[in-house]
Coordinates of C-alpha atoms in Angstrom, one line a residue:
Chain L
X1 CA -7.5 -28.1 -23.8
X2 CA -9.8 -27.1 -20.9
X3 CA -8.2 -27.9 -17.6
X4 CA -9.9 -28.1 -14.2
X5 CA -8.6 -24.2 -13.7
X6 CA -10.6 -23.3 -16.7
X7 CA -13.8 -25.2 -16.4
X8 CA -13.8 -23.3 -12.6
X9 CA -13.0 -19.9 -13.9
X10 CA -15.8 -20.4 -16.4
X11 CA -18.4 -21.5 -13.8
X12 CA -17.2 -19.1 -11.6
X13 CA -17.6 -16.0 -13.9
X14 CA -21.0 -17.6 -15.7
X15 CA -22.5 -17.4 -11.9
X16 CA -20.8 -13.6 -11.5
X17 CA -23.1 -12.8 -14.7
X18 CA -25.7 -14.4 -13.3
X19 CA -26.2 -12.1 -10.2
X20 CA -25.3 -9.0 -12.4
X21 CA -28.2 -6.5 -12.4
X22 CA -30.2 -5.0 -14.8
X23 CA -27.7 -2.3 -16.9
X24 CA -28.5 1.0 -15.4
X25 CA -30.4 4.0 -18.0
X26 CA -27.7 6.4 -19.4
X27 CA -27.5 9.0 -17.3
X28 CA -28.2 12.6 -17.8
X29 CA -25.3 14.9 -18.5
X30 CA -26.0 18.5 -18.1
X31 CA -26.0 20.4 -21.1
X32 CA -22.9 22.9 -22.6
X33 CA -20.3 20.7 -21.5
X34 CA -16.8 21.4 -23.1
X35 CA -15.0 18.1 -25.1
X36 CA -12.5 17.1 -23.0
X37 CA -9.1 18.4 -24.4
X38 CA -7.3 16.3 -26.8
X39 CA -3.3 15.6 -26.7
X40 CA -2.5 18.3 -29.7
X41 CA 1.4 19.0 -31.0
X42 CA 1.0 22.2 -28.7
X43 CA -0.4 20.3 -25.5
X44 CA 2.5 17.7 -25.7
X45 CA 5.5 19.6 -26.5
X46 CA 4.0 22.1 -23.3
X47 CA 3.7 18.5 -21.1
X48 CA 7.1 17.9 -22.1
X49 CA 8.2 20.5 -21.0
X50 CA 6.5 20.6 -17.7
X51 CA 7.5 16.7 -17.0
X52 CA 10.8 17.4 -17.7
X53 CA 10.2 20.7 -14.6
X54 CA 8.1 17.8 -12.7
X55 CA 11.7 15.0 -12.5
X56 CA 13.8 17.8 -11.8
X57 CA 11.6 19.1 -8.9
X58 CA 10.4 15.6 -7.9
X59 CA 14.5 14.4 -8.0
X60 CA 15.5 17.7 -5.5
X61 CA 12.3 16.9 -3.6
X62 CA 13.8 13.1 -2.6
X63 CA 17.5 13.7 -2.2
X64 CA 16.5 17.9 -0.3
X65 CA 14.0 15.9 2.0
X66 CA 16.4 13.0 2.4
X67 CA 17.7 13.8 5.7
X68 CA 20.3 11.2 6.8
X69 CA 24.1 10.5 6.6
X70 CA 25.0 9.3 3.6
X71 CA 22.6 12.0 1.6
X72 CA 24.9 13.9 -0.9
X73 CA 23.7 17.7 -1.3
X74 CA 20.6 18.3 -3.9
X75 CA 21.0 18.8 -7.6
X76 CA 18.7 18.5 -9.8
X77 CA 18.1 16.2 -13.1
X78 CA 20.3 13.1 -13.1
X79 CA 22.0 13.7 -9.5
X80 CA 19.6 10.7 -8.4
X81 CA 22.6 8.4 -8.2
X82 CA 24.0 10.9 -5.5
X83 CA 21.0 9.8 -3.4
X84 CA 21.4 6.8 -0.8
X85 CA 17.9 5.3 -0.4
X86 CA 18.8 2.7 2.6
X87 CA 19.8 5.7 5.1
X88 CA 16.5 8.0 3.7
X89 CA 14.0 9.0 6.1
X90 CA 12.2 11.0 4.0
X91 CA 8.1 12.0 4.0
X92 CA 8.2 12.0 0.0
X93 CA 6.6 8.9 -1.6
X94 CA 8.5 8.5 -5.1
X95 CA 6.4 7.8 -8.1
X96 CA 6.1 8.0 -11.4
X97 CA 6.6 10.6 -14.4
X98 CA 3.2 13.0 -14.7
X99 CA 3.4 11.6 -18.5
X100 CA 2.0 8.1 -17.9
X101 CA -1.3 10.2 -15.7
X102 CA -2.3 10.5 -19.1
X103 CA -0.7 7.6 -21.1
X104 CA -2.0 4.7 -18.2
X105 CA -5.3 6.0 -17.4
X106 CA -6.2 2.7 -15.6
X107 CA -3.7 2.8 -13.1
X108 CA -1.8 6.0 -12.1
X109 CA -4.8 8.3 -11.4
X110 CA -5.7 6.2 -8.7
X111 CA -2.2 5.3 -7.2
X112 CA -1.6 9.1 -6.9
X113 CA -4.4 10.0 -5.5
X114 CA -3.8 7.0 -3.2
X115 CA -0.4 7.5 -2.0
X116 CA -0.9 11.8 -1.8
X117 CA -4.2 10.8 0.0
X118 CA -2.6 8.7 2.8
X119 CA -2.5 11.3 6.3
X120 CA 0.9 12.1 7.3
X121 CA 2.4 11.8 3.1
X122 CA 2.6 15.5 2.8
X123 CA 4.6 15.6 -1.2
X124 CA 4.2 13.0 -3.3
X125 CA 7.3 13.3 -5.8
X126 CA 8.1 12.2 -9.4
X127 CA 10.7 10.4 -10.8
X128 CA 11.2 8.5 -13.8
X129 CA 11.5 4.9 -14.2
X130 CA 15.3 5.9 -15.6
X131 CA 16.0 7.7 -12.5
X132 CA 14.5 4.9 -10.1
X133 CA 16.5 2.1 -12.0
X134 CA 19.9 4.4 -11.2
X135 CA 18.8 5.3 -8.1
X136 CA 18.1 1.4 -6.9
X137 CA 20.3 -0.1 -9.6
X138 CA 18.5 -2.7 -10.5
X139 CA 16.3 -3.3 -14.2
X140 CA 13.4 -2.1 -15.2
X141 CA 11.4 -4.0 -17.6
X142 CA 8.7 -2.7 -19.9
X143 CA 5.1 -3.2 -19.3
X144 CA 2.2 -0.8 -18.2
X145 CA 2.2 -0.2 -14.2
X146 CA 3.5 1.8 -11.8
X147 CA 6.6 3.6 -13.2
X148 CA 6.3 4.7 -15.8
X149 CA 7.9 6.9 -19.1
X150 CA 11.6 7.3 -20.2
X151 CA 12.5 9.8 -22.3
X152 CA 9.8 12.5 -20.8
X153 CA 8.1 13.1 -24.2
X154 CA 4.9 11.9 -23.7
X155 CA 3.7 9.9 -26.9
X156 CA 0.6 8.9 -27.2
X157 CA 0.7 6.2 -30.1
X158 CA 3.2 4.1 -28.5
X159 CA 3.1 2.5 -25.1
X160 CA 5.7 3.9 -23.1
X161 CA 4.9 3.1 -19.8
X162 CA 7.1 0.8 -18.1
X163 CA 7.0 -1.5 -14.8
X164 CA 9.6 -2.3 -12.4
X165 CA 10.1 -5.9 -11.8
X166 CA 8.5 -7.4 -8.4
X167 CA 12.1 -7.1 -7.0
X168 CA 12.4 -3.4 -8.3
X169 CA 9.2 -2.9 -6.6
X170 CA 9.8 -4.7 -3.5
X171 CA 13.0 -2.7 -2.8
X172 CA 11.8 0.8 -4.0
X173 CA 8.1 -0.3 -1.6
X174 CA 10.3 -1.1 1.0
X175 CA 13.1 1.4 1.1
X176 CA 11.0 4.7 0.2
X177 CA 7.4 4.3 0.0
X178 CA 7.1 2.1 3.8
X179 CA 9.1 4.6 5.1
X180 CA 6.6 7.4 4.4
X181 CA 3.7 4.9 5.4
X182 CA 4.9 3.7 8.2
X183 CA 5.2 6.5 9.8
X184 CA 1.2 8.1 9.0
X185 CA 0.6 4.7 10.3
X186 CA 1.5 4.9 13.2
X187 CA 0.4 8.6 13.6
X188 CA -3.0 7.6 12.9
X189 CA -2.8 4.8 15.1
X190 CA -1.1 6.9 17.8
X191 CA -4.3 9.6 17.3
X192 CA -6.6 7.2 17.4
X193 CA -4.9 6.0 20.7
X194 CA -5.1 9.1 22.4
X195 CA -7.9 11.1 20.8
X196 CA -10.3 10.4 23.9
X197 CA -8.2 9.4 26.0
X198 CA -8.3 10.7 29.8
X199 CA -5.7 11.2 32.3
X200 CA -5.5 8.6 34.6
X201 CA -2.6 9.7 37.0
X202 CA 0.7 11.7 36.3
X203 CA 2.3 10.8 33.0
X204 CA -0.6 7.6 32.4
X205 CA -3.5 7.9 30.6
X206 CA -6.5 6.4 30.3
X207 CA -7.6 4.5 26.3
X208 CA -11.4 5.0 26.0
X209 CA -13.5 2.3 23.9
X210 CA -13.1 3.1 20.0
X211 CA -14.9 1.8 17.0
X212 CA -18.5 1.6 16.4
X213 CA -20.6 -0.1 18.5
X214 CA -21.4 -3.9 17.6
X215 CA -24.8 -4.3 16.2
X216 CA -24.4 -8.0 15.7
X217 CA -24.7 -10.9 17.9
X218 CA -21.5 -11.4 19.4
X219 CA -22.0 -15.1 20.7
X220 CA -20.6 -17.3 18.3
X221 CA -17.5 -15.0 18.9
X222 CA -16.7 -17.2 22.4
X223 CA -16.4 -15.2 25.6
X224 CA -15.9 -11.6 26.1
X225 CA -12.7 -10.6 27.8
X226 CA -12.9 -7.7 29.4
X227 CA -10.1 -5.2 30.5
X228 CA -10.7 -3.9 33.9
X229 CA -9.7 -0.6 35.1
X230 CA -8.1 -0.5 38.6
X231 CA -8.3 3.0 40.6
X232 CA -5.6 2.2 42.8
X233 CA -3.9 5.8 42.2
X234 CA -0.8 4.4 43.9
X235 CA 0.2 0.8 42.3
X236 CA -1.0 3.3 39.1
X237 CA 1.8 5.5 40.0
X238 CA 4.1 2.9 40.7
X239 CA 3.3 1.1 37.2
X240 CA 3.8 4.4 34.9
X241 CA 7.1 4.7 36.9
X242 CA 8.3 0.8 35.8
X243 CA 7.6 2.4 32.0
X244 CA 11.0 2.5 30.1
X245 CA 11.9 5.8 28.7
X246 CA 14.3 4.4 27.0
X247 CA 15.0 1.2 25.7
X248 CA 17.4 -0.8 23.1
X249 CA 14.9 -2.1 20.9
X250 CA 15.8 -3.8 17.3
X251 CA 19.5 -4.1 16.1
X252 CA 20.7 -1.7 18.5
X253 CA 18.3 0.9 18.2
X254 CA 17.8 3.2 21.1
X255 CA 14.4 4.5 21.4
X256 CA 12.8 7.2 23.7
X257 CA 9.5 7.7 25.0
X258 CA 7.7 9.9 22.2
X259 CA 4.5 10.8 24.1
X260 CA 2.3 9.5 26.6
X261 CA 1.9 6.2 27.8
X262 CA -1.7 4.8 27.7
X263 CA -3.2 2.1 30.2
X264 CA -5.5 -0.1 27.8
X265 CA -6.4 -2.0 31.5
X266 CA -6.0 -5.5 33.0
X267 CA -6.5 -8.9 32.8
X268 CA -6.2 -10.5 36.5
X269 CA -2.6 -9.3 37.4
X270 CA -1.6 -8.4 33.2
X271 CA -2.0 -5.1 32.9
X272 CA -1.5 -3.8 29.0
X273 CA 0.2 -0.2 28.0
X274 CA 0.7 1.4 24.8
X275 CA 3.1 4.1 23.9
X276 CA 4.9 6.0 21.0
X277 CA 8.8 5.5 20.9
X278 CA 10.9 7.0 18.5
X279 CA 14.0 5.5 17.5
X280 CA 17.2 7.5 17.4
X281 CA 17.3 6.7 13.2
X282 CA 14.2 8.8 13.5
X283 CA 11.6 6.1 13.2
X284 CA 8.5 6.6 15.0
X285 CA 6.9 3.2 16.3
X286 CA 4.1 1.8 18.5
X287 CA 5.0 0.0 21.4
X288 CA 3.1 -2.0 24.0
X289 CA 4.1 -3.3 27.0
X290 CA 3.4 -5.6 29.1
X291 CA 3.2 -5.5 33.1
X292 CA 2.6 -8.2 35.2
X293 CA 1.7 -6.6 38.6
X294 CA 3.5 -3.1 38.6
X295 CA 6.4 -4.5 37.1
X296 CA 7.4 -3.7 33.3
X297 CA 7.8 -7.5 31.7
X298 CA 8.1 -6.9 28.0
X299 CA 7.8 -4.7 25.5
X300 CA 7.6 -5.0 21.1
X301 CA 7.1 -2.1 18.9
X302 CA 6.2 -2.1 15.3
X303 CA 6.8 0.7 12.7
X304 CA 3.6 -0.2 11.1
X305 CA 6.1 -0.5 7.8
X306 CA 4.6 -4.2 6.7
X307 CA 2.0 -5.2 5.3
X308 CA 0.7 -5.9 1.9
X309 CA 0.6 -2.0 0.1
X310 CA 0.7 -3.3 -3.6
X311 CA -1.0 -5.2 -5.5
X312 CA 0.2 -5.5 -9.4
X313 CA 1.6 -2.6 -9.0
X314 CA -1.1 -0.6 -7.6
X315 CA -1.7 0.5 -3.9
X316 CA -4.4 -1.1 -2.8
X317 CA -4.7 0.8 1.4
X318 CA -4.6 -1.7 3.1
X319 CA -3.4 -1.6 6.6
X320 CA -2.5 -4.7 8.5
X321 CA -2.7 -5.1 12.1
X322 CA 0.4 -5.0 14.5
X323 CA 0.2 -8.1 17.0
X324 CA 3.1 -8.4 19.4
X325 CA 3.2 -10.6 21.6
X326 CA 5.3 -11.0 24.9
X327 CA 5.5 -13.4 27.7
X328 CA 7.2 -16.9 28.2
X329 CA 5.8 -20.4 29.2
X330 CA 6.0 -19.6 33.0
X331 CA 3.9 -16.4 32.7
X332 CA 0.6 -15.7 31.6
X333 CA 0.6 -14.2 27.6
X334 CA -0.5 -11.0 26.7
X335 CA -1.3 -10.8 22.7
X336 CA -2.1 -6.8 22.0
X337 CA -3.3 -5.5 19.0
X338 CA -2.9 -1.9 17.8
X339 CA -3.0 0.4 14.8
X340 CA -6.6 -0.9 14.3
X341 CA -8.4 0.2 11.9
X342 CA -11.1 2.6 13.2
X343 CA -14.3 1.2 11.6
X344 CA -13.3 -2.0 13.8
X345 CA -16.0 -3.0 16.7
X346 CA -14.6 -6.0 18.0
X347 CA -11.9 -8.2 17.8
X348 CA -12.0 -11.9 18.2
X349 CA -9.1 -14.4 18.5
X350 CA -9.7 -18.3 18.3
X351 CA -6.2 -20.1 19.7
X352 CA -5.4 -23.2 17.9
X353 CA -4.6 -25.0 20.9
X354 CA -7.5 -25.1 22.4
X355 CA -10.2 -23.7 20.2
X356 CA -10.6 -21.0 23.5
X357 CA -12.4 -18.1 21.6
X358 CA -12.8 -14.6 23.3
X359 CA -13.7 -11.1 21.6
X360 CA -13.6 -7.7 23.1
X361 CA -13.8 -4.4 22.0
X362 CA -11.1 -2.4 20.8
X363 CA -10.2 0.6 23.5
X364 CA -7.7 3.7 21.9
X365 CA -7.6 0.9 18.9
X366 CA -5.8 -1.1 20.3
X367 CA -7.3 -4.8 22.1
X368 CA -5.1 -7.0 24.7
X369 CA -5.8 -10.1 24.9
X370 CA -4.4 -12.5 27.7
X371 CA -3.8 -15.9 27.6
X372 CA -2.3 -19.2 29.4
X373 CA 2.0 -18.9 28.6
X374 CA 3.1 -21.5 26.1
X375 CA 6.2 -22.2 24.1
X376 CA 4.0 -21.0 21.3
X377 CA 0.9 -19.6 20.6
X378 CA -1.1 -20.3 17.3
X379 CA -4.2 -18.1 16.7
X380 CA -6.2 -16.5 14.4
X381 CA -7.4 -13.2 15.2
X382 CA -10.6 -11.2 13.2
X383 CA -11.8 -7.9 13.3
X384 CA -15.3 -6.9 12.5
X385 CA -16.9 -3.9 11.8
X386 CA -20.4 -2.6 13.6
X387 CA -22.3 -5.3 11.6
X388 CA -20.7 -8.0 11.8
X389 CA -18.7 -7.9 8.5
X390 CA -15.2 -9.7 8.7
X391 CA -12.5 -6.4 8.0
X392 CA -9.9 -8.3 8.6
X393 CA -8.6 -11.7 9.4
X394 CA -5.2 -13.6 9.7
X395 CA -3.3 -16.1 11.6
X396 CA -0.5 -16.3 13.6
X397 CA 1.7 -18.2 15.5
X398 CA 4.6 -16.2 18.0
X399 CA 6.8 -17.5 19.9
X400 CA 8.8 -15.6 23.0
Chain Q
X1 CA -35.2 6.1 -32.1
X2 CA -31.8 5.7 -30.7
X3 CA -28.7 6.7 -33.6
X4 CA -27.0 3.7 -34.2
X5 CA -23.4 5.4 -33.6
X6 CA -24.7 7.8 -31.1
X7 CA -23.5 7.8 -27.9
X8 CA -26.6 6.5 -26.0
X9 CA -27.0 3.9 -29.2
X10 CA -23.6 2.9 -28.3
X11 CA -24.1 2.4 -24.3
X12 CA -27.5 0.4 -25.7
X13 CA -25.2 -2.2 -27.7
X14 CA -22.8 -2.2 -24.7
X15 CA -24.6 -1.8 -21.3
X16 CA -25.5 -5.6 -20.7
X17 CA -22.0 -6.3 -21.5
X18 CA -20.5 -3.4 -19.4
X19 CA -22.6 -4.5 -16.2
X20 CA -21.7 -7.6 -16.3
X21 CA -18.0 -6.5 -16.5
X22 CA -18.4 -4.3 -13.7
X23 CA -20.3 -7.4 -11.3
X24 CA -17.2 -9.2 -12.4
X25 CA -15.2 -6.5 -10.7
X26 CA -17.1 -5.1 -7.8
X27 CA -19.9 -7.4 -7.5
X28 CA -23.8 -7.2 -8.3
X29 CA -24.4 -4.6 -5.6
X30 CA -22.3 -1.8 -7.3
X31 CA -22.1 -2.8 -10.3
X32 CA -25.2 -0.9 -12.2
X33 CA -23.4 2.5 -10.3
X34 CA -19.7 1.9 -11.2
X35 CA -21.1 1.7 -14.9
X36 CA -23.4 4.9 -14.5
X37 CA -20.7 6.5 -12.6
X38 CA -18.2 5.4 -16.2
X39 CA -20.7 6.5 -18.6
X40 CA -20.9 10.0 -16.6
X41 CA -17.6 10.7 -16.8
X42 CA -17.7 9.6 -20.7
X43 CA -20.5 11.7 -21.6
X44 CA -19.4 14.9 -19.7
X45 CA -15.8 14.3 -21.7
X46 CA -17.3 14.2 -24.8
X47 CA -14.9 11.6 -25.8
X48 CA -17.3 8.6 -26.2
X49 CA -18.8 10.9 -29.5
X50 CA -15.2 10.8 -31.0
X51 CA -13.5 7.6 -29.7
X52 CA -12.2 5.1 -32.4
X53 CA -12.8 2.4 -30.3
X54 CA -15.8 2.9 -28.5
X55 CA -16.0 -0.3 -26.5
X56 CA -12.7 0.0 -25.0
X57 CA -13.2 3.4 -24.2
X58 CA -16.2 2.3 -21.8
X59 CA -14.8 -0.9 -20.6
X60 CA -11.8 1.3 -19.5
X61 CA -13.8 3.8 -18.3
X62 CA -15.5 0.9 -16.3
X63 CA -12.1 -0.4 -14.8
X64 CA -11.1 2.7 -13.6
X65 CA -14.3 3.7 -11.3
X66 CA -14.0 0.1 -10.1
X67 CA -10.6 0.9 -9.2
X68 CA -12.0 4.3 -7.3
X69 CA -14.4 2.0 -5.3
X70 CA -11.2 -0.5 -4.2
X71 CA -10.1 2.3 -2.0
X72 CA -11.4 1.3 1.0
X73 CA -9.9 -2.4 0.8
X74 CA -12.1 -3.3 4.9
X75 CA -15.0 -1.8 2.3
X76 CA -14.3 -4.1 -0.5
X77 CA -13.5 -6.8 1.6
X78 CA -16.8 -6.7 3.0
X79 CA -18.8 -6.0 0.3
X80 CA -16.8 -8.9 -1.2
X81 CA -17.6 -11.3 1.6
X82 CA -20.6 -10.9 1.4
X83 CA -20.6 -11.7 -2.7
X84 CA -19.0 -14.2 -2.5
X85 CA -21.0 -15.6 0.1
X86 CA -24.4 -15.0 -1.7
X87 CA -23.0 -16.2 -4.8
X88 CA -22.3 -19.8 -2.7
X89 CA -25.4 -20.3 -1.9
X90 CA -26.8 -19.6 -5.5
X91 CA -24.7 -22.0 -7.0
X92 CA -24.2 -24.8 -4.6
X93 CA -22.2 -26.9 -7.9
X94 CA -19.7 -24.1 -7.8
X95 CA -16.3 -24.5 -6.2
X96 CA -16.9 -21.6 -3.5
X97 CA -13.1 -21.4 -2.7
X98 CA -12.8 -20.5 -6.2
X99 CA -15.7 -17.5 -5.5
X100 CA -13.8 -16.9 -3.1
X101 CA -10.2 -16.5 -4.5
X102 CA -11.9 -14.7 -7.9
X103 CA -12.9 -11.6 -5.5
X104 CA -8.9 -11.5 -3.4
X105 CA -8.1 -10.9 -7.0
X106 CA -7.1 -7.5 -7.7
X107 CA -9.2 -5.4 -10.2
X108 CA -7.0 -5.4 -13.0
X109 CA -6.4 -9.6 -12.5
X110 CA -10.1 -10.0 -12.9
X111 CA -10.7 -7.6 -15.4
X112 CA -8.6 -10.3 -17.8
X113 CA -9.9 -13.0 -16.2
X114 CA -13.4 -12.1 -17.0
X115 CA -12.4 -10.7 -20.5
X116 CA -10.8 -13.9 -21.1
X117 CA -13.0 -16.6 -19.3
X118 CA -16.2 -15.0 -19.8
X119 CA -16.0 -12.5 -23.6
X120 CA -13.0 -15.4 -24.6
X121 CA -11.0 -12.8 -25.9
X122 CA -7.2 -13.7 -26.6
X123 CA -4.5 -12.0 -24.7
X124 CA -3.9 -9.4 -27.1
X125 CA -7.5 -8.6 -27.2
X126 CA -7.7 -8.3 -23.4
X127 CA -4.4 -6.0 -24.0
X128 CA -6.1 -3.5 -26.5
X129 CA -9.6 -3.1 -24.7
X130 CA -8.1 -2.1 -21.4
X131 CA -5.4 -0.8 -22.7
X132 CA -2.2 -2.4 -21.3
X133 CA 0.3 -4.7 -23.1
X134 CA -0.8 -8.1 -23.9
X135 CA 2.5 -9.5 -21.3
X136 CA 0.8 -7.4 -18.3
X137 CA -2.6 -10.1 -19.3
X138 CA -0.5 -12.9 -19.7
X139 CA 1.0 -12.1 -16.1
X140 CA -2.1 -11.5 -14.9
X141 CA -3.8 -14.3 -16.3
X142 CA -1.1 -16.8 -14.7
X143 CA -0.7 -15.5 -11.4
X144 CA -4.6 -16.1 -11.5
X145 CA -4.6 -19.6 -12.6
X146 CA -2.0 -20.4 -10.6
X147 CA -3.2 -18.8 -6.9
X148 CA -6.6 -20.8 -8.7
X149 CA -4.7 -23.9 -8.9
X150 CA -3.3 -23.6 -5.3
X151 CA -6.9 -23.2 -4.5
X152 CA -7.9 -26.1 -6.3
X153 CA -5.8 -28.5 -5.4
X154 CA -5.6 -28.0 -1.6

C-alpha cells in the first residue's frame, strides 16, 4: 500500500536525483600504496588485549577525574559501580569500547573525533556498554550506535555493537557528556566575549563587534537596534559597582564572579552586561544582567549544558544559543543572547506580538535586545552568517 | 578497456548510483566530492580490490565522508537551506516541507530513506549495505515517516 508519506518520500528523493551531478572521474591514487591491514588471529587477540588496557584506563580515567562527594576512590576494571555520576564534575566525555572503531565504521570514527575535537574536552575515555549499563543502571539494548562491545573481543563476523536506549542515552548525555560540554561552551563563549574586548573603566570592560561583517542586505531584517556606548566614566563606575559578586542563582546555588564583567552597551536607560560566574558545585556559567539606569535589575545564567548534542546516537555539534530574558510588565525587556556562534553577523528577532522586527550585530557574541515589558514575550530570533545564510533559528516565548 | 571486476570497472558500474546517494545526503553541491573524497580513501586502502561486497563497501565508504562534512551543523544547515530551497523551486509539485524535513534528517536516517524510497531495498538490505542491523533501519525508517507525517498533516 502506498500512503501519502510514501508517494512524498518518493517525489521527494526522485527530485534529490534529479539535481545530482554528473559522477566525478576516479581519482588518482599515488602509486606503492600499502593494503590497508586486515583483522588477522594476531591483530585481534593484540586488540583484545589493548581494549581490555583501554576500559580499565578509560574506567580510572572517569571515577580519578570524578572530583565530587560521593566519588569512591579509583580502581580499575569493574569498580564503575563505585562511581556516582549525578555528583561528577568531570572533563572526561565517556564513550565507547576502541573495538566497535573498527567493527561500526559508519559511526564511531566520527563521534570520537567529534567529542575529543570539542575545545575545553581534554580526555576522551572508554568504557563499555557493560560498564555504562552498571554505572547508570539502566538496559542496554542491542543495535549498532554509540556504545558499543561487550565482552572486549572484538569479532568481526558478528555484530557486536550495541546501543543504549534513548533514555540510556538521555541520562548518560545529560549526566556526563553535558557536563564536559557545557563547560567548553561556555569557555568559548566567555573567549569570544572577551577576546577584543577593551577596558572601559576599573573592573568593566568594553565587548567589541564580533562576527563577520554582513554582506547581505539587511532590510527585510526590520530596524537596526543599536547599543550605544555611554562615556560617562562615573555612572560607569557606579554601574560595575551595582554588579553582584555573588549571587544565589538556581536551587540554591551560590555563584561568584569568575572574571570580568563586560558592558555590551545600552538601549535608552537598559544597559546590558555579561559575565562569567562559577557556581560553588564548580559549574562555570554565562550570565547577563540587566541594568536599568545604574541599578542591577536581573540577572539569568546558563551552563550552556542544553541543546540538541545527538542525533541517533551520533554527535552532531551543534550549539544552541542561550537567550535569557529579564524584566517584568512595568519595565522595559531586555532579551540578550550569548554563546553565539562566531561565524554569526547579525541577529534578528521578530516578536509575535507585534510583528516589530529589529537586527543588530553581535558585540563579544553576545546581542541585547530591548523591548516594551509584557507578561510574556513570544519571538523568534535568527542568526545569519556574513551572507545571509540562516545558522540558526528558533522561537521562544519567556515569561518573568 | 576498463576490467570488469577491477576497481575503476567497479566505480564505473557504481558511480551514477553512488552520486546520487551522496546528493541524497549532502546535496548536489558536494555530492561529486564526498564520492571522490570515498573512492580515495577506498583506493589508497586497497580494500575495494579484495572486498566481497564491493557495493557496500563504497556506499559505506560514501556515508562516512558525508558524515565528516556534517561537522559543521551552521555549515550543513546552510548548505542545506539553500538545497532545499533550489530544489522548491525546481519542482513546484513537490511538497517543499517535505524537502525540507528530508535535509533536518540526520545522515544515517536518509541514508535508509533513500536506500529504501529511492534503490527500494527492504530493510534488511538497507541493513547489509551500510552495515548496521536491519532494527537500526526500521527505527530509522519510522522516526522518518513519522516526523514526515507530522509534516504532512499540519
Amino acid at each position: 500500500m502506498t500512503d501519502q508519506t510514501t508517494t512524498a518520500l518518493r517525489r521527494t528523493m526522485a527530485t534529490i536525483v534529479d539535481v545530482a551531478p554528473d559522477a566525478p572521474e576516479l581519482p588518482a591514487v599515488p602509486a606503492a600504496v600499502s593494503p590497508a591491514r586486515r583483522w588477522t588471529p594476531t591483530l585481534i587477540a593484540a586488540a583484545a588485549f589493548m581494549v581490555a588496557l583501554i576500559l580499565g584506563v578509560g574506567t580510572v580515567m572517569l571515577i580519578g577525574l570524578g572530583d565530587g562527594e560521593g566519588v569512591a576512590p579509583g580502581s580499575s576494571g569493574t569498580g564503575v559501580t563505585e562511581f556516582d555520576p549525578l555528583t561528577a564534575e568531570t572533563d572526561v566525555v565517556a564513550v565507547f569500547d576502541a573495538a566497535a572503531i573498527e567493527l561500526d565504521p559508519l559511526l564511531l570514527p566520527a563521534t570520537v573525533e567529534q567529542v575529543a575535537g570539542l575545545q575545553g574536552v581534554s580526555d576522551v575515555a572508554v568504557v563499555s556498554a557493560d560498564d555504562l549499563g552498571a554505572l547508570l543502571d539502566l538496559p542496554v539494548v542491542p543495535g549498532p550506535g554509540i556504545v558499543v562491545s561487550t565482552s572486549g573481543e572484538p569479532d568481526v563476523a558478528e555484530e557486536v555493537a550495541m546501543q543504549l536506549t534513548d533514555g540510556t542515552m538521555d541520562a548518560l548525555v545529560q549526566v556526563l557528556f553535558f557536563a564536559a560540554v557545557g563547560e567548553a561552551r561556555v569557555e568559548r563563549a566567555i573567549d569570544v566575549l572577551t577576546r577584543n574586548a577593551v577596558p572601559l573603566v576599573d573592573g568593566l570592560l568594553l565587548a567589541t563587534p564580533s562576527g563577520p561583517e554582513p554582506q547581505f542586505d539587511t532590510g527585510p531584517l526590520g530596524q537596526e537596534m543599536l547599543l550605544d556606548v555611554t562615556d560617562d566614566e562615573e555612572f560607569l563606575t557606579e554601574l560595575t559597582a551595582s554588579i553582584p559578586s555573588r549571587a544565589l542563582l538556581g536551587e540554591g546555588f551560590q555563584n561568584e564572579l569568575a572574571g570580568t564583567p563586560v558592558y555590551l552597551g545600552h538601549v535608552g536607560e537598559v544597559h546590558g552586561i555579561v559575565a562569567p560566574f562559577r557556581s560553588d558545585k564548580g559549574v562555570l556559567m554565562i550570565c547577563d544582567i540587566r541594568s536599568i539606569g545604574a541599578r542591577t535589575t536581573g540577572m539569568g545564567c546558563n551552563d550552556l549544558r542544553d541543546g540538541g548534542w545527538v542525533e541517533d546516537g551520533v554527535l552532531n555539534g551543534r550549539i544552541s544559543i542561550g537567550a535569557t530574558y529579564s524584566g517584568d510588565s512595568s519595565e522595559p525587556a531586555a532579551i540578550t543572547f550569548t554563546a553565539l556562534p562566531e561565524d554569526v553577523s547579525v541577529v534578528a528577532i521578530e516578536l509575535e506580538n507585534g510583528g516589530d522586527r529589529y537586527w543588530q550585530r553581535p558585540v563579544g557574541g553576545s546581542a541585547l535586545f530591548v523591548v516594551p515589558g509584557r507578561s510574556n514575550i513570544s519571538f523568534t530570533v535568527t542568526t545569519f552568517d556574513s551572507t545571509g545564510g540562516i545558522v540558526t533559528t528558533e522561537k521562544r516565548s519567556l515569561s518573568p | 578497456m576498463i576490467e570488469v571486476g577491477s576497481e575503476a570497472g567497479l566505480y564505473a558500474r557504481y558511480r551514477t548510483e553512488l552520486v546520487r546517494f551522496a546528493t541524497a545526503l549532502v546535496g548536489p553541491s558536494d555530492a561529486a566530492d564526498v564520492v571522490s573524497d570515498a573512492m580515495l580513501s577506498l583506493l589508497k586502502s586497497g580494500e575495494l580490490a579484495e572486498a566481497e561486497r564491493p557495493a557496500a563497501l563504497m556506499y559505506r565508504a560514501v556515508l562516512a565522508k558525508a558524515n565528516s562534512m556534517h561537522r559543521s551543523v551552521f555549515r550543513r544547515r546552510a548548505r542545506e537551506q539553500r538545497f532545499a530551497q533550489r530544489v522548491t523551486i525546481e519542482d513546484p509539485e513537490l511538497h517543499p516541507e517535505v524537502v525540507t524535513a528530508v535535509v533536518a534528517l540526520s545522515p544515517q536516517q536518509r541514508a535508509c530513506v533513500y536506500l529504501t524510497y529511492w534503490e527500494d531495498l527492504a530493510s534488511k538490505d538497507v541493513a547489509e549495505r551500510l552495515g548496521i542491523g536491519e532494527g537500526t533501519v526500521k527505527r530509522y525508517l519510522a522516526r522518518a515517516r513519522a516526523r514526515l507525517r507530522e509534516v504532512l498533516n499540519d
